């Protein structure tokens, strides 16, 4: 059956929660609520879609995650409530407050279908796909939240002293092939900095803010040596089609951070931001299965 139209808010990415990093959150008098409890007003409309599958799964493997787009379908294969909120509202796990105990442990397989014409526009209609996820969270998980601005200690992604080493992409936003993190390799084809920043956050296990000032899209292919248990060996795929092969021919750096600097021209620096959006959960339920 078609989902009902509900009032949700902004739209953007999927993320696994990486809980191995210790992150400092600073809550001070500058913490100011910016809205009342909400499932938030729509900004891009409410696409119609079918829920093909929404079921809790026993698989707790977090070594792979992401949101895949194949013709007419959006798949999230093994994601938690925290993952889904991160994706739908463009926040990182450290920016989600008052989550229930099951928010990171219960994982769901989700398949949504809609006419392929729904996914028109930049980045294969990513905004429409993530808007569907917002609606799903409100309709099936009964998610209600309010937003606050708070201080966040994170890493800032900046351009290194030697300048960027990525290629400016000739692809159009509708031609991008996604961003893939596989063991020892990070590949992007026609990718915006927002997607690369989120992948770097996943790989390092800490919040990362884009402070590069770079616009447009980029092609890149970075490789590094990994060790068993290294977060950099986790796999992640962002919305796109035809993910690239894990095989590559580039020089291999000794670490992920070295690959960022030496192969992409990017550096991580500690920073504190005082005006980041936090999602404070007021109500949420485990969803009925479909």
Short mmCIF file of C-alpha atoms in Angstrom, two decimals:
data_model
loop_
_atom_site.label_atom_id
_atom_site.label_comp_id
_atom_site.label_asym_id
_atom_site.label_seq_id
_atom_site.Cartn_x
_atom_site.Cartn_y
_atom_site.Cartn_z
CA UNK A 1 0.00 0.00 0.00
CA UNK A 2 1.06 3.57 -0.52
CA UNK A 3 2.48 5.41 2.44
CA UNK A 4 0.50 8.24 3.90
CA UNK A 5 1.78 11.77 3.50
CA UNK A 6 3.21 13.10 6.73
CA UNK A 7 5.11 16.20 7.74
CA UNK A 8 8.88 15.63 7.95
CA UNK A 9 11.91 17.86 7.44
CA UNK A 10 15.25 18.05 5.65
CA UNK A 11 16.86 15.29 3.76
CA UNK A 12 20.29 13.77 3.12
CA UNK A 13 22.54 10.49 3.90
CA UNK A 14 22.95 7.04 5.54
CA UNK A 15 25.47 6.10 8.17
CA UNK A 16 26.44 3.27 10.43
CA UNK A 17 27.05 4.29 14.02
CA UNK A 18 30.72 3.74 14.81
CA UNK A 19 30.93 3.65 18.58
CA UNK A 20 34.65 2.96 19.00
CA UNK A 21 35.73 6.59 18.99
CA UNK A 22 35.45 8.76 22.10
CA UNK A 23 33.97 12.10 21.09
CA UNK A 24 33.64 15.15 23.33
CA UNK A 25 30.32 16.95 23.20
CA UNK A 26 30.26 20.33 24.91
CA UNK A 27 26.86 21.50 26.11
CA UNK A 28 26.88 25.04 27.40
CA UNK A 29 24.59 28.01 27.77
CA UNK A 30 24.76 28.44 24.01
CA UNK A 31 22.55 25.34 23.60
CA UNK A 32 19.37 26.88 22.23
CA UNK A 33 16.24 25.02 21.07
CA UNK A 34 15.34 26.15 17.58
CA UNK A 35 11.93 24.56 17.22
CA UNK A 36 9.20 22.73 19.05
CA UNK A 37 8.67 18.98 18.82
CA UNK A 38 8.25 18.14 15.19
CA UNK A 39 8.30 15.64 12.45
CA UNK A 40 9.12 18.88 10.59
CA UNK A 41 7.52 20.66 7.63
CA UNK A 42 8.23 19.40 4.14
CA UNK A 43 10.73 21.20 1.91
CA UNK A 44 10.77 19.18 -1.29
CA UNK A 45 7.37 17.55 -1.35
CA UNK A 46 6.32 14.04 -0.39
CA UNK A 47 6.95 11.41 -3.07
CA UNK A 48 4.61 8.44 -3.21
CA UNK A 49 6.24 5.04 -2.68
CA UNK A 50 5.56 1.48 -1.59
CA UNK A 51 7.19 -0.29 1.36
CA UNK A 52 8.30 -3.58 -0.16
CA UNK A 53 10.02 -4.76 3.01
CA UNK A 54 10.52 -3.45 6.53
CA UNK A 55 11.72 -6.18 8.86
CA UNK A 56 13.99 -6.60 11.83
CA UNK A 57 16.99 -8.82 11.11
CA UNK A 58 19.34 -10.82 13.29
CA UNK A 59 22.41 -9.72 11.32
CA UNK A 60 24.40 -7.33 13.51
CA UNK A 61 27.42 -7.14 11.20
CA UNK A 62 28.32 -3.45 10.87
CA UNK A 63 31.17 -4.02 8.43
CA UNK A 64 28.96 -3.01 5.52
CA UNK A 65 26.26 -0.43 5.24
CA UNK A 66 24.75 2.20 3.05
CA UNK A 67 21.80 2.95 0.85
CA UNK A 68 21.67 1.47 -2.62
CA UNK A 69 19.68 2.74 -5.58
CA UNK A 70 18.73 0.29 -8.30
CA UNK A 71 16.05 1.08 -10.91
CA UNK A 72 12.82 1.76 -9.05
CA UNK A 73 14.15 0.58 -5.67
CA UNK A 74 15.92 2.00 -2.63
CA UNK A 75 17.55 -0.55 -0.31
CA UNK A 76 18.95 -0.15 3.21
CA UNK A 77 20.10 -3.70 4.02
CA UNK A 78 21.09 -3.69 7.70
CA UNK A 79 20.63 -0.36 9.40
CA UNK A 80 19.69 0.80 12.89
CA UNK A 81 17.43 3.66 13.91
CA UNK A 82 20.51 5.82 14.48
CA UNK A 83 21.76 4.98 10.99
CA UNK A 84 18.44 5.93 9.45
CA UNK A 85 18.17 9.24 11.32
CA UNK A 86 21.74 10.13 10.36
CA UNK A 87 20.92 9.55 6.74
CA UNK A 88 17.52 11.20 6.64
CA UNK A 89 18.44 14.38 8.52
CA UNK A 90 22.11 14.88 7.61
CA UNK A 91 23.55 14.53 11.11
CA UNK A 92 26.15 12.27 12.67
CA UNK A 93 25.45 9.86 15.50
CA UNK A 94 26.95 12.22 18.10
CA UNK A 95 24.27 14.75 17.16
CA UNK A 96 21.35 12.47 18.09
CA UNK A 97 20.16 12.86 21.71
CA UNK A 98 17.71 10.86 23.86
CA UNK A 99 17.73 7.79 21.62
CA UNK A 100 16.21 4.62 23.14
CA UNK A 101 18.41 1.67 24.13
CA UNK A 102 17.49 -0.31 21.00
CA UNK A 103 18.36 2.54 18.60
CA UNK A 104 21.78 1.10 17.77
CA UNK A 105 21.24 -2.61 18.42
CA UNK A 106 18.03 -3.35 16.47
CA UNK A 107 18.76 -3.53 12.75
CA UNK A 108 16.32 -3.45 9.86
CA UNK A 109 16.20 -4.45 6.23
CA UNK A 110 14.27 -1.82 4.27
CA UNK A 111 13.26 -1.88 0.62
CA UNK A 112 11.21 0.96 -0.88
CA UNK A 113 9.86 1.13 -4.41
CA UNK A 114 8.74 4.03 -6.58
CA UNK A 115 8.62 4.78 -10.30
CA UNK A 116 12.12 5.46 -11.60
CA UNK A 117 10.89 8.88 -12.72
CA UNK A 118 10.70 9.77 -9.01
CA UNK A 119 14.48 9.70 -8.80
CA UNK A 120 15.11 12.58 -11.17
CA UNK A 121 17.47 15.44 -10.46
CA UNK A 122 20.93 15.79 -8.91
CA UNK A 123 22.68 12.64 -7.74
CA UNK A 124 20.06 10.27 -9.12
CA UNK A 125 17.28 11.96 -7.14
CA UNK A 126 19.01 11.41 -3.80
CA UNK A 127 16.89 14.09 -2.14
CA UNK A 128 13.70 12.24 -3.12
CA UNK A 129 15.08 8.93 -1.85
CA UNK A 130 15.99 10.40 1.50
CA UNK A 131 12.69 12.24 1.74
CA UNK A 132 11.07 8.79 1.50
CA UNK A 133 13.18 7.74 4.46
CA UNK A 134 12.00 10.74 6.48
CA UNK A 135 8.41 9.79 5.77
CA UNK A 136 9.10 6.18 6.74
CA UNK A 137 10.63 7.26 10.06
CA UNK A 138 7.63 9.41 10.89
CA UNK A 139 4.96 7.00 9.66
CA UNK A 140 6.32 3.62 10.78
CA UNK A 141 8.78 4.46 13.58
CA UNK A 142 6.49 7.26 14.89
CA UNK A 143 9.55 9.49 15.18
CA UNK A 144 8.96 12.90 16.75
CA UNK A 145 11.89 15.17 17.58
CA UNK A 146 12.97 18.74 18.05
CA UNK A 147 16.18 20.42 16.94
CA UNK A 148 18.70 22.29 19.05
CA UNK A 149 21.97 24.02 18.26
CA UNK A 150 24.87 22.92 20.45
CA UNK A 151 28.66 22.88 20.49
CA UNK A 152 30.43 19.94 18.92
CA UNK A 153 34.09 19.02 19.15
CA UNK A 154 35.01 17.37 15.88
CA UNK A 155 37.61 17.17 13.14
CA UNK A 156 37.67 19.79 10.41
CA UNK A 157 38.43 18.61 6.89
CA UNK A 158 40.64 21.23 5.23
CA UNK A 159 42.76 21.51 2.10
CA UNK A 160 46.39 20.57 2.80
CA UNK A 161 49.35 22.91 2.22
CA UNK A 162 50.12 21.33 -1.16
CA UNK A 163 46.58 21.89 -2.45
CA UNK A 164 43.99 19.36 -3.58
CA UNK A 165 45.12 16.33 -5.54
CA UNK A 166 41.65 15.16 -6.55
CA UNK A 167 40.42 15.67 -10.10
CA UNK A 168 37.57 18.07 -10.73
CA UNK A 169 34.88 15.81 -12.14
CA UNK A 170 33.45 16.26 -15.61
CA UNK A 171 30.39 14.25 -14.64
CA UNK A 172 27.04 15.89 -14.18
CA UNK A 173 25.33 15.40 -10.78
CA UNK A 174 22.89 12.98 -12.39
CA UNK A 175 25.78 10.86 -13.64
CA UNK A 176 27.57 10.26 -10.36
CA UNK A 177 28.44 6.68 -9.44
CA UNK A 178 28.37 6.99 -5.67
CA UNK A 179 31.13 6.96 -3.07
CA UNK A 180 32.49 3.62 -1.90
CA UNK A 181 34.61 2.73 1.10
CA UNK A 182 35.99 -0.81 0.83
CA UNK A 183 38.90 -2.34 2.76
CA UNK A 184 41.89 -0.14 2.06
CA UNK A 185 40.27 1.87 -0.70
CA UNK A 186 38.09 5.00 -1.05
CA UNK A 187 36.62 5.75 -4.47
CA UNK A 188 34.39 8.57 -5.66
CA UNK A 189 33.13 9.36 -9.13
CA UNK A 190 31.46 12.73 -9.55
CA UNK A 191 31.11 13.04 -5.76
CA UNK A 192 30.39 16.26 -3.82
CA UNK A 193 32.45 17.15 -0.76
CA UNK A 194 29.49 16.50 1.55
CA UNK A 195 29.56 12.79 0.64
CA UNK A 196 33.34 12.53 0.97
CA UNK A 197 33.20 14.25 4.37
CA UNK A 198 30.63 11.77 5.64
CA UNK A 199 32.66 8.79 4.42
CA UNK A 200 35.73 10.17 6.20
CA UNK A 201 33.69 10.48 9.40
CA UNK A 202 32.67 6.84 9.08
CA UNK A 203 36.21 5.70 8.44
CA UNK A 204 37.73 7.62 11.37
CA UNK A 205 34.85 7.09 13.81
CA UNK A 206 34.52 10.77 14.71
CA UNK A 207 32.43 13.76 13.60
CA UNK A 208 33.98 15.52 10.61
CA UNK A 209 32.99 18.98 9.35
CA UNK A 210 33.63 20.13 5.78
CA UNK A 211 35.82 23.24 6.03
CA UNK A 212 37.49 22.86 2.62
CA UNK A 213 35.48 25.57 0.88
CA UNK A 214 35.48 23.35 -2.22
CA UNK A 215 32.45 23.34 -4.50
CA UNK A 216 31.46 21.12 -7.37
CA UNK A 217 32.18 17.40 -7.64
CA UNK A 218 35.37 15.35 -7.69
CA UNK A 219 36.83 12.05 -8.85
CA UNK A 220 39.24 10.35 -6.46
CA UNK A 221 40.77 6.98 -5.70
CA UNK A 222 42.81 6.59 -2.51
CA UNK A 223 44.37 3.38 -1.19
CA UNK A 224 46.07 2.48 2.08
CA UNK A 225 47.12 -0.53 4.12
CA UNK A 226 44.63 -1.83 6.68
CA UNK A 227 44.84 -4.06 9.71
CA UNK A 228 42.23 -6.41 11.15
CA UNK A 229 39.74 -4.39 13.20
CA UNK A 230 40.78 -1.07 11.67
CA UNK A 231 37.69 1.08 11.14
CA UNK A 232 39.08 2.02 7.75
CA UNK A 233 38.42 -1.53 6.57
CA UNK A 234 34.65 -1.19 7.03
CA UNK A 235 32.63 -1.02 3.86
CA UNK A 236 30.15 1.69 3.02
CA UNK A 237 28.22 2.69 -0.07
CA UNK A 238 26.39 5.95 -0.71
CA UNK A 239 23.42 6.30 -3.00
CA UNK A 240 24.51 5.82 -6.59
CA UNK A 241 24.73 3.13 -9.21
CA UNK A 242 27.42 0.76 -10.44
CA UNK A 243 29.87 0.99 -7.51
CA UNK A 244 33.48 0.71 -8.67
CA UNK A 245 35.56 -2.42 -8.26
CA UNK A 246 37.59 -2.81 -5.10
CA UNK A 247 40.71 -3.46 -7.18
CA UNK A 248 42.98 -0.51 -7.90
CA UNK A 249 46.40 0.48 -9.20
CA UNK A 250 47.25 3.63 -7.20
CA UNK A 251 50.19 3.86 -4.82
CA UNK A 252 49.25 2.58 -1.38
CA UNK A 253 49.69 4.82 1.67
CA UNK A 254 50.59 3.55 5.13
CA UNK A 255 47.35 4.79 6.73
CA UNK A 256 44.00 6.31 5.91
CA UNK A 257 45.11 9.75 7.08
CA UNK A 258 48.26 9.52 4.94
CA UNK A 259 46.11 8.58 1.94
CA UNK A 260 43.89 11.61 2.53
CA UNK A 261 46.86 13.96 2.58
CA UNK A 262 49.10 12.32 0.01
CA UNK A 263 46.51 11.19 -2.55
CA UNK A 264 43.60 13.62 -2.07
CA UNK A 265 45.36 16.68 -0.66
CA UNK A 266 43.11 16.85 2.43
CA UNK A 267 43.97 17.11 6.13
CA UNK A 268 41.96 16.57 9.34
CA UNK A 269 42.40 19.20 12.07
CA UNK A 270 40.75 19.38 15.52
CA UNK A 271 38.08 22.05 15.84
CA UNK A 272 35.08 23.10 17.90
CA UNK A 273 31.89 24.29 16.28
CA UNK A 274 29.28 26.10 18.39
CA UNK A 275 26.35 26.02 16.01
CA UNK A 276 25.73 22.46 14.88
CA UNK A 277 22.26 20.98 14.61
CA UNK A 278 21.35 18.29 17.16
CA UNK A 279 18.24 16.10 16.96
CA UNK A 280 16.58 15.48 20.32
CA UNK A 281 14.18 12.53 20.13
CA UNK A 282 10.86 13.14 21.88
CA UNK A 283 9.16 9.91 20.84
CA UNK A 284 9.95 6.84 18.72
CA UNK A 285 8.68 3.26 18.49
CA UNK A 286 9.93 0.02 17.01
CA UNK A 287 8.01 -0.37 13.74
CA UNK A 288 5.57 -3.09 12.74
CA UNK A 289 7.10 -5.37 10.14
CA UNK A 290 5.94 -5.47 6.52
#
